[in-house]
mmCIF file of C-alpha atoms in Angstrom:
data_model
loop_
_atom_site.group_PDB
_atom_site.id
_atom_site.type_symbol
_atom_site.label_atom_id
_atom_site.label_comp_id
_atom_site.label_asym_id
_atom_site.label_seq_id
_atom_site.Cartn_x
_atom_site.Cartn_y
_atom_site.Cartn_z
ATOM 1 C CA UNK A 1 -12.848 1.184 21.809
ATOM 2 C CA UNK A 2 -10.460 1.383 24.878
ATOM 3 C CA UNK A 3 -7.235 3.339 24.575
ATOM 4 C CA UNK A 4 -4.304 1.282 25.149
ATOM 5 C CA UNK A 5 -1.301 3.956 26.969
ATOM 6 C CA UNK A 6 1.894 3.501 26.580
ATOM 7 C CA UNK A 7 3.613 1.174 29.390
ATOM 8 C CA UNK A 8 0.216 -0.719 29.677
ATOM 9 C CA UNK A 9 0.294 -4.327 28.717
ATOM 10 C CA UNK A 10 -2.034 -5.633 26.004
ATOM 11 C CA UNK A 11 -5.190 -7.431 27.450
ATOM 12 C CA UNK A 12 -4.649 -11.110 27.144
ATOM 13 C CA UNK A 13 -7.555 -13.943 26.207
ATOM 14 C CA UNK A 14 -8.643 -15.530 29.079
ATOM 15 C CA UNK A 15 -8.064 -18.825 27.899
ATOM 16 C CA UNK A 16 -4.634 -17.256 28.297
ATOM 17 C CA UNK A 17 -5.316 -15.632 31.797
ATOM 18 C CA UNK A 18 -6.735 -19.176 33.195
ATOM 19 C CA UNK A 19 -3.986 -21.322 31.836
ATOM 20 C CA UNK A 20 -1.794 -18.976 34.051
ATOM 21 C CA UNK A 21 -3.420 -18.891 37.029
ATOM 22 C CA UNK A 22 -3.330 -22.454 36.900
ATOM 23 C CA UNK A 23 0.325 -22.881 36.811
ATOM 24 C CA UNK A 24 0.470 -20.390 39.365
ATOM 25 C CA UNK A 25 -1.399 -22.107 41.805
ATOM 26 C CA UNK A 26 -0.005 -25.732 40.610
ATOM 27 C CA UNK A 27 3.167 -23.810 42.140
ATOM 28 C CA UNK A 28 1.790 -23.096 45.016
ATOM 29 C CA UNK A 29 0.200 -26.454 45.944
ATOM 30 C CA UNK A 30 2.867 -29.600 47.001
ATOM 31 C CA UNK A 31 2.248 -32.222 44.512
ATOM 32 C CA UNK A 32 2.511 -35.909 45.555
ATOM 33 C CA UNK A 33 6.330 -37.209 45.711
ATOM 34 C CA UNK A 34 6.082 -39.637 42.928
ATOM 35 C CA UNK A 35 4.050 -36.585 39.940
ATOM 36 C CA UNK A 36 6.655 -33.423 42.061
ATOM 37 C CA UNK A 37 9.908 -35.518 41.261
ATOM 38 C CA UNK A 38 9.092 -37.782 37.910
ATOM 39 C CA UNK A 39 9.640 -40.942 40.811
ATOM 40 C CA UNK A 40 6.853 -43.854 40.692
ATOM 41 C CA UNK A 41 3.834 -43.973 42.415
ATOM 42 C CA UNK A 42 3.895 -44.590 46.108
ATOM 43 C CA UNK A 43 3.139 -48.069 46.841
ATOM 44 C CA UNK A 44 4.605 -49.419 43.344
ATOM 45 C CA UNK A 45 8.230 -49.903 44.971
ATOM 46 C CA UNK A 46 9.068 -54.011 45.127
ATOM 47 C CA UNK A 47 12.514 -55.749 45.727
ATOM 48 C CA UNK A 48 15.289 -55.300 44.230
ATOM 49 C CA UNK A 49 13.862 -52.292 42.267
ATOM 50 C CA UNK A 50 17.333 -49.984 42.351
ATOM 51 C CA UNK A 51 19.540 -52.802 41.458
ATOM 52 C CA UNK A 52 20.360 -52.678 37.927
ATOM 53 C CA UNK A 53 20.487 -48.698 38.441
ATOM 54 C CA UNK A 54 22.656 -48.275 40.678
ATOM 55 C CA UNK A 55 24.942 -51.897 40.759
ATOM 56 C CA UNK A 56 24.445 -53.219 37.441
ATOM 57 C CA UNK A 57 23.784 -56.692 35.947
ATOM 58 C CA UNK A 58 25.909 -58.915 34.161
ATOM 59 C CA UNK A 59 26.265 -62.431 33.962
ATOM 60 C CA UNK A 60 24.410 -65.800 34.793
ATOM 61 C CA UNK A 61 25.312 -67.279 38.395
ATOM 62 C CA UNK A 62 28.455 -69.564 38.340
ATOM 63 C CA UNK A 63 27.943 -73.226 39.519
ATOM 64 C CA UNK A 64 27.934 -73.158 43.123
ATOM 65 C CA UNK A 65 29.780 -75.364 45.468
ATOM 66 C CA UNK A 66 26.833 -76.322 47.720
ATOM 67 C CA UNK A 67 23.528 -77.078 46.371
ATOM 68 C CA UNK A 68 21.434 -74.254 46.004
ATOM 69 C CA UNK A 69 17.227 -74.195 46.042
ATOM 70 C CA UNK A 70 15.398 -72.022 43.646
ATOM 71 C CA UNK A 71 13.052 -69.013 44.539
ATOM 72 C CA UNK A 72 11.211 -66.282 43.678
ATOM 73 C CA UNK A 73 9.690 -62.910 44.696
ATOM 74 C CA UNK A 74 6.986 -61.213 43.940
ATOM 75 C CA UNK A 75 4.505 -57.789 44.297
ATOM 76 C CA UNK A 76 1.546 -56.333 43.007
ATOM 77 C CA UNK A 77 2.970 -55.853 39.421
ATOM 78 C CA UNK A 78 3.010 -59.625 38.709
ATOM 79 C CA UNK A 79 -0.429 -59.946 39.692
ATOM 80 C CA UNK A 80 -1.600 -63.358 39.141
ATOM 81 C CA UNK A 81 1.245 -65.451 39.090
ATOM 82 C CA UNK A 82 1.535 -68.889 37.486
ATOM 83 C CA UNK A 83 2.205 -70.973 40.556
ATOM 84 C CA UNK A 84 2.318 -74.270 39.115
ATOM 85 C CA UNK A 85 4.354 -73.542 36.087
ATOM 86 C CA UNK A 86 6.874 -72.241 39.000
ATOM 87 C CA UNK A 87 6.738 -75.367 40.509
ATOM 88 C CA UNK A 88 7.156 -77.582 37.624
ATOM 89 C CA UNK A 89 10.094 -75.321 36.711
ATOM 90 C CA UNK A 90 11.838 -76.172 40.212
ATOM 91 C CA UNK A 91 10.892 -73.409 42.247
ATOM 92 C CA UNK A 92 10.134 -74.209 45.840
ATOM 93 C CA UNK A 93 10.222 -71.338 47.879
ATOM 94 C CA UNK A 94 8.401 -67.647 47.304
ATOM 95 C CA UNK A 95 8.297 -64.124 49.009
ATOM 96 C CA UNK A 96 5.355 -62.175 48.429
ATOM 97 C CA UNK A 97 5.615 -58.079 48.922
ATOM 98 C CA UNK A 98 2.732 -57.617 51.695
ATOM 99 C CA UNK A 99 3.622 -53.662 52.800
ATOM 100 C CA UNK A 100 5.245 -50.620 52.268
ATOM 101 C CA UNK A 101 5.540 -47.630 54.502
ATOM 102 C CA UNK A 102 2.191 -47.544 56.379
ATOM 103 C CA UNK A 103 0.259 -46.794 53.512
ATOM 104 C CA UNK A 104 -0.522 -49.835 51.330
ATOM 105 C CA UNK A 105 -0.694 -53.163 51.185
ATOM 106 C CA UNK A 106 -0.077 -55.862 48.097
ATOM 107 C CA UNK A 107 -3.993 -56.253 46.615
ATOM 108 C CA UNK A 108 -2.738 -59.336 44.903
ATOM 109 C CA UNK A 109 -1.236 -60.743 48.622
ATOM 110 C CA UNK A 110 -3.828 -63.269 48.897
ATOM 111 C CA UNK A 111 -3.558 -64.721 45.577
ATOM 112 C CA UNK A 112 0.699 -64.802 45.382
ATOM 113 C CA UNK A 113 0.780 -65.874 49.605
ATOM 114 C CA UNK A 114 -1.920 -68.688 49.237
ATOM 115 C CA UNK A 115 -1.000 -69.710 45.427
ATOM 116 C CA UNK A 116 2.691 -70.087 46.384
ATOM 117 C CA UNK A 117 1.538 -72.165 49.380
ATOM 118 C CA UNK A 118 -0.993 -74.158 47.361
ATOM 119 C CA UNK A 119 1.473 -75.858 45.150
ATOM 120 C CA UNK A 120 3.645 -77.067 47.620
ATOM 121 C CA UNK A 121 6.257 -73.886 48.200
ATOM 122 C CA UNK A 122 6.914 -72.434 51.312
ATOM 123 C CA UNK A 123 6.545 -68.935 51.261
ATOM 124 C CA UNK A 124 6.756 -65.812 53.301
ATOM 125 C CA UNK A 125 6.288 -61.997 53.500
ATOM 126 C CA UNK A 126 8.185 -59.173 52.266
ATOM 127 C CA UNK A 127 8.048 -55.374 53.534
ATOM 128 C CA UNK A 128 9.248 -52.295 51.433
ATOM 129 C CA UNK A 129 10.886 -50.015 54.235
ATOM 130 C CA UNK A 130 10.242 -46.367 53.942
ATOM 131 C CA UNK A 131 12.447 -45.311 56.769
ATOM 132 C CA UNK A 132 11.294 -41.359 55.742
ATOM 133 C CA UNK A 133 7.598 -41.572 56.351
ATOM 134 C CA UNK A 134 7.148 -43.538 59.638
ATOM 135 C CA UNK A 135 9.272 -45.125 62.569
ATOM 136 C CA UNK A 136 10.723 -48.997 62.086
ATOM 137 C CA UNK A 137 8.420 -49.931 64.979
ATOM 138 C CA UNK A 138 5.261 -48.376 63.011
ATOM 139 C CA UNK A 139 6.078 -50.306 59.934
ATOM 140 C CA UNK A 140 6.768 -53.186 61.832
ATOM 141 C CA UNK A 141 3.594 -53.349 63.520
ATOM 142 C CA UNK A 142 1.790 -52.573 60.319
ATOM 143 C CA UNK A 143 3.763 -55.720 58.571
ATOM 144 C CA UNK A 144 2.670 -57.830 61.247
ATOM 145 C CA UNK A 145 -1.043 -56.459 61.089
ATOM 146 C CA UNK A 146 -1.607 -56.968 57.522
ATOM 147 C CA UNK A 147 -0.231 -60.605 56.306
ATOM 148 C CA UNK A 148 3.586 -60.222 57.609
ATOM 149 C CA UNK A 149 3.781 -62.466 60.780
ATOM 150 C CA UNK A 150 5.023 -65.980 61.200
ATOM 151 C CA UNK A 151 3.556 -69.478 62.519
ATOM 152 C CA UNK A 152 4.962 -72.538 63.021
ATOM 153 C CA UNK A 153 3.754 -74.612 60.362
ATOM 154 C CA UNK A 154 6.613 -75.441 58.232
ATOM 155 C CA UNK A 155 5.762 -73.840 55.370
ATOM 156 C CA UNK A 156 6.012 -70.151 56.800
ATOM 157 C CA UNK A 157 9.606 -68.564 56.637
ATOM 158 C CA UNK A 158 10.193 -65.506 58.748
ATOM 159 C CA UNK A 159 9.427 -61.881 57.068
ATOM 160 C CA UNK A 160 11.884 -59.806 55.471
ATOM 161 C CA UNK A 161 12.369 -56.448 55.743
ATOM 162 C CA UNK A 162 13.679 -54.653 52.158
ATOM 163 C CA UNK A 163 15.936 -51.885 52.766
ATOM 164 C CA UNK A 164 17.698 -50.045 49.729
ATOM 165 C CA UNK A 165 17.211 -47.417 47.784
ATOM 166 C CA UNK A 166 14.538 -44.542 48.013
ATOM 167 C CA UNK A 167 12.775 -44.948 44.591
ATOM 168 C CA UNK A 168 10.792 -41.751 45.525
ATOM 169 C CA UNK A 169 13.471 -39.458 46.466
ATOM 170 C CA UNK A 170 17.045 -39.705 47.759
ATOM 171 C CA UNK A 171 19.071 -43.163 48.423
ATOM 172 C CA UNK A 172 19.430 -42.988 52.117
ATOM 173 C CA UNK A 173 16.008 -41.360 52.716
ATOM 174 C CA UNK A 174 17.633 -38.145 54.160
ATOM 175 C CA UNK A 175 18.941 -40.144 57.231
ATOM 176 C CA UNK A 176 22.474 -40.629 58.766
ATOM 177 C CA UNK A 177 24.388 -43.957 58.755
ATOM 178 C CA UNK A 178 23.697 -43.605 62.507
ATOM 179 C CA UNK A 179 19.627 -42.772 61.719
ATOM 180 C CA UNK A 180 19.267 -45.294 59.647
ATOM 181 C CA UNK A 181 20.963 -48.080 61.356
ATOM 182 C CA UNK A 182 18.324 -46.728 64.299
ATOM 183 C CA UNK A 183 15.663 -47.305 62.078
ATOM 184 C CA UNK A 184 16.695 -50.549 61.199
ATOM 185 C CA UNK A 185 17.245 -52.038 64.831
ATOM 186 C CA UNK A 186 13.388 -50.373 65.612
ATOM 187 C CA UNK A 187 12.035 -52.203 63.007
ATOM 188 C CA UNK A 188 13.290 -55.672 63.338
ATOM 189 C CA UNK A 189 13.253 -55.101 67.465
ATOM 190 C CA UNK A 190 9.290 -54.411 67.064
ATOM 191 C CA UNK A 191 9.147 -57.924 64.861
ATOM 192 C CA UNK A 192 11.003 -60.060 67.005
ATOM 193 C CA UNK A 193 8.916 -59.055 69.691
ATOM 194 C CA UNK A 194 5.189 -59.666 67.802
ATOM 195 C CA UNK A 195 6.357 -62.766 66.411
ATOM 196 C CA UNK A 196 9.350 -64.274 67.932
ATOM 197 C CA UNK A 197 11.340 -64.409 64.591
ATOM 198 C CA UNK A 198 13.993 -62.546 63.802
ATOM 199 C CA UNK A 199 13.427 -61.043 60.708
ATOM 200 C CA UNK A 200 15.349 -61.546 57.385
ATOM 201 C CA UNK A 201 17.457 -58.247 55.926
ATOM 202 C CA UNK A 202 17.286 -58.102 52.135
ATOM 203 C CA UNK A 203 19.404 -55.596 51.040
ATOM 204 C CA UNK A 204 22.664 -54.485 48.381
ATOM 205 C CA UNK A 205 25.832 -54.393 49.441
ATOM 206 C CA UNK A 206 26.558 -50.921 47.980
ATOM 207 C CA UNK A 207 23.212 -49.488 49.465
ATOM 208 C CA UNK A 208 24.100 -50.836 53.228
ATOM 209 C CA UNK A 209 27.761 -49.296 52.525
ATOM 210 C CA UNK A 210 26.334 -45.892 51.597
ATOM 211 C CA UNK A 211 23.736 -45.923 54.342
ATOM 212 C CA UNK A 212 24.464 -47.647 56.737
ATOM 213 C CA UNK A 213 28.175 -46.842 57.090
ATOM 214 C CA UNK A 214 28.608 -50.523 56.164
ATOM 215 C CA UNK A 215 27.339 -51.512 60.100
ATOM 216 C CA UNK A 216 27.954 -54.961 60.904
ATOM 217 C CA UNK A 217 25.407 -55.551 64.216
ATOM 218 C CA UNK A 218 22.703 -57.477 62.609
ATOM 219 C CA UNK A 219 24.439 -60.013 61.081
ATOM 220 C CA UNK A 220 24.595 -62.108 63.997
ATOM 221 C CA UNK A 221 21.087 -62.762 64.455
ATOM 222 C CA UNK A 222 19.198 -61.800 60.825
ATOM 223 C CA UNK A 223 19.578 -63.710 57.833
ATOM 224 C CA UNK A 224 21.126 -62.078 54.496
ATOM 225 C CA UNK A 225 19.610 -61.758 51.363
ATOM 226 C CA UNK A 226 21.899 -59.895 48.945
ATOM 227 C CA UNK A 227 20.880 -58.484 46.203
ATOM 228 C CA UNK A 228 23.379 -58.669 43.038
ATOM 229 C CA UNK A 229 22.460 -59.906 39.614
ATOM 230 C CA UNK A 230 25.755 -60.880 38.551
ATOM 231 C CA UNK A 231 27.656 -64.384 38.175
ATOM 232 C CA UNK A 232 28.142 -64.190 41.986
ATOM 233 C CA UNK A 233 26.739 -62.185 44.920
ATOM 234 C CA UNK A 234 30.045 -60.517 45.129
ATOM 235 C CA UNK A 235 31.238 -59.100 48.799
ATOM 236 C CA UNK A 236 28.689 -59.008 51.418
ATOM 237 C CA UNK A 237 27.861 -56.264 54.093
ATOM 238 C CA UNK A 238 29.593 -56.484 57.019
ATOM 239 C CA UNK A 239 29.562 -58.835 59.177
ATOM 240 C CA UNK A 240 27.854 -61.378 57.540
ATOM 241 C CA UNK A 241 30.669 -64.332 56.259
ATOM 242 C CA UNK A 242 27.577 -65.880 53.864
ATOM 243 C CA UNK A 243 24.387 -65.044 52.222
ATOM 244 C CA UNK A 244 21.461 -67.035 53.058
ATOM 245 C CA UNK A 245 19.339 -65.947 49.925
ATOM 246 C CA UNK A 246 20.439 -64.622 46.555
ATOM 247 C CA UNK A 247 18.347 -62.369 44.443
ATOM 248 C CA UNK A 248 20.804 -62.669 41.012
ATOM 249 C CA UNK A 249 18.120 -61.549 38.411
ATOM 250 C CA UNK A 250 15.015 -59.340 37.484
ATOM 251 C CA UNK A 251 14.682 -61.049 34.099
ATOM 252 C CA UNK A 252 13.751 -64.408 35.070
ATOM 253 C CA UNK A 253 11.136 -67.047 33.335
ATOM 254 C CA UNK A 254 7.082 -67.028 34.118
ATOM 255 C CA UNK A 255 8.707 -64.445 36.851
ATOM 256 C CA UNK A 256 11.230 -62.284 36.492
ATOM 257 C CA UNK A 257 12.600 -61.802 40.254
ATOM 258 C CA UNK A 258 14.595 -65.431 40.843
ATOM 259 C CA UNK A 259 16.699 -66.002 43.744
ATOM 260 C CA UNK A 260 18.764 -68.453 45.125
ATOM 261 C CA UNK A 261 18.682 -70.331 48.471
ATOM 262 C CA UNK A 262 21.972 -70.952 49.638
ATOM 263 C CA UNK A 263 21.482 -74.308 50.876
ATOM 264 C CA UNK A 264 19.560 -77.181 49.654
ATOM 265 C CA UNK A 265 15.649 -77.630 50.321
ATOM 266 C CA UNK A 266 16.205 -78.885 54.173
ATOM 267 C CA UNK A 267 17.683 -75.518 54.449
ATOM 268 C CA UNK A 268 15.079 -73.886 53.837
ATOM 269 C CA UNK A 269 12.842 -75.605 56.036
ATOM 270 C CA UNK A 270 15.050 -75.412 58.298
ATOM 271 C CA UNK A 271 14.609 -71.711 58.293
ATOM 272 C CA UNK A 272 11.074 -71.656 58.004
ATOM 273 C CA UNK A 273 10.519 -73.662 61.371
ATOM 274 C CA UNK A 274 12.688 -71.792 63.270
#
């Protein structure tokens, strides 16, 4: 039997030894953003998914004084969406989440882009920006690559880019008002140029305030979408005097994302041809 001296430490099971060296080395190795922080999974992120976190939500939306056209948007966690219980509800326009980052794309793109446009809505593309893993030109291309572009058919409206919070990490994505506004301009520079659209900003007030330094450059040329879910879409980024779309809830029937176009359905057309 083996002495044990004073000041030596008791020899452990190595049940005990292995459980150990596996913390040790789960220490050691850099875990994937969404298991190292508690975040989501990358690729999960869809719009408006910081909103009720950070802003809130109260209230239905007031009567409005023009006519307004009912919407919806969607991702990958819907999955097969009920297109023409939409329609017969009085939805007639959709955005579908195509891309995020450079790293994924929506599996269920085909069956929200083509269902939407099936029934009679017109419909367009959505991408999740990731300003922290890739340039606005990289992620611009890859929207455009993989479902995001535009044509001239009437039913197409131009993409949006969906800029707010970091659900994998901090809000601004560890850039500068100036960095990010950079970003921005890269990305919807890049579209413009690979599709001739200028591309659609969907974004929170208090998000564009925080990181952007509240910059009021794009609203001459890019349509708003404002994200609020409240009983109006309350004040606006710089810059821009009116929304053109109005995501006001997450809890919505058949889909929960509903939005409102600010303008009635020859508005929207409107937008869609360009």
């Amino acid at each position: 039997m083996p002495v044990l001296r004073p000041g030596f430490p008791r020899p452990r099971p190595l049940a005990v030894l292995v459980t150990a060296l596996l913390a040790a080395l789960s220490l050691a190795l850099p875990l994937g953003t969404a298991q190292a922080a508690g975040h989501p999974a990358r690729g999960s992120a869809h719009m408006g998914m910081g909103v009720l976190a950070h802003d809130g939500g109260a209230g239905a939306p007031a009567p409005a004084l023009v006519t307004q056209t009912e919407g919806v948007d969607v991702s990958n966690y819907q999955g097969n969406v009920a297109w023409t219980t939409l329609w017969n509800s009085g939805v007639r326009w959709a955005y579908t989440k195509t891309t995020e980052g450079t790293y994924y794309t929506n599996p269920s793109f085909a069956q929200q882009y083509n269902g939407s446009y099936n029934v009679g809505m017109i419909r367009g593309a959505y991408h999740f920006a990731t300003p922290d893993t890739t340039s606005g030109a990289t992620q611009a291309n890859y929207f455009v690559d993989h479902g995001g572009g535009w044509s001239r058919d009437g039913k197409t409206l131009p993409g949006v880019l969906d800029i707010e919070w970091d659900p994998y990490g901090a809000a601004c994505y560890g850039k500068s008002a100036s960095g990010m506004v950079s970003w921005i301009a890269d990305f919807l520079n890049t579209y413009k140029s690979r599709t001739g659209r200028d591309a659609v900003i969907y974004t929170a007030t208090s998000w564009w305030t925080q990181c952007t330094g509240n910059y009021g450059g794009f609203a001459a040329n890019n349509p708003l979408w404002i994200a609020r879910y409240a009983s109006d879409p309350g004040t606006l980024p710089a810059g821009w005097s009116y929304y053109t779309m109005w995501q006001y809830t997450s809890s919505g029937p058949t889909v929960g994302d509903h939005d409102k176009f600010n303008g009635a359905l020859d508005r929207v057309q409107a937008l869609a041809n360009g």
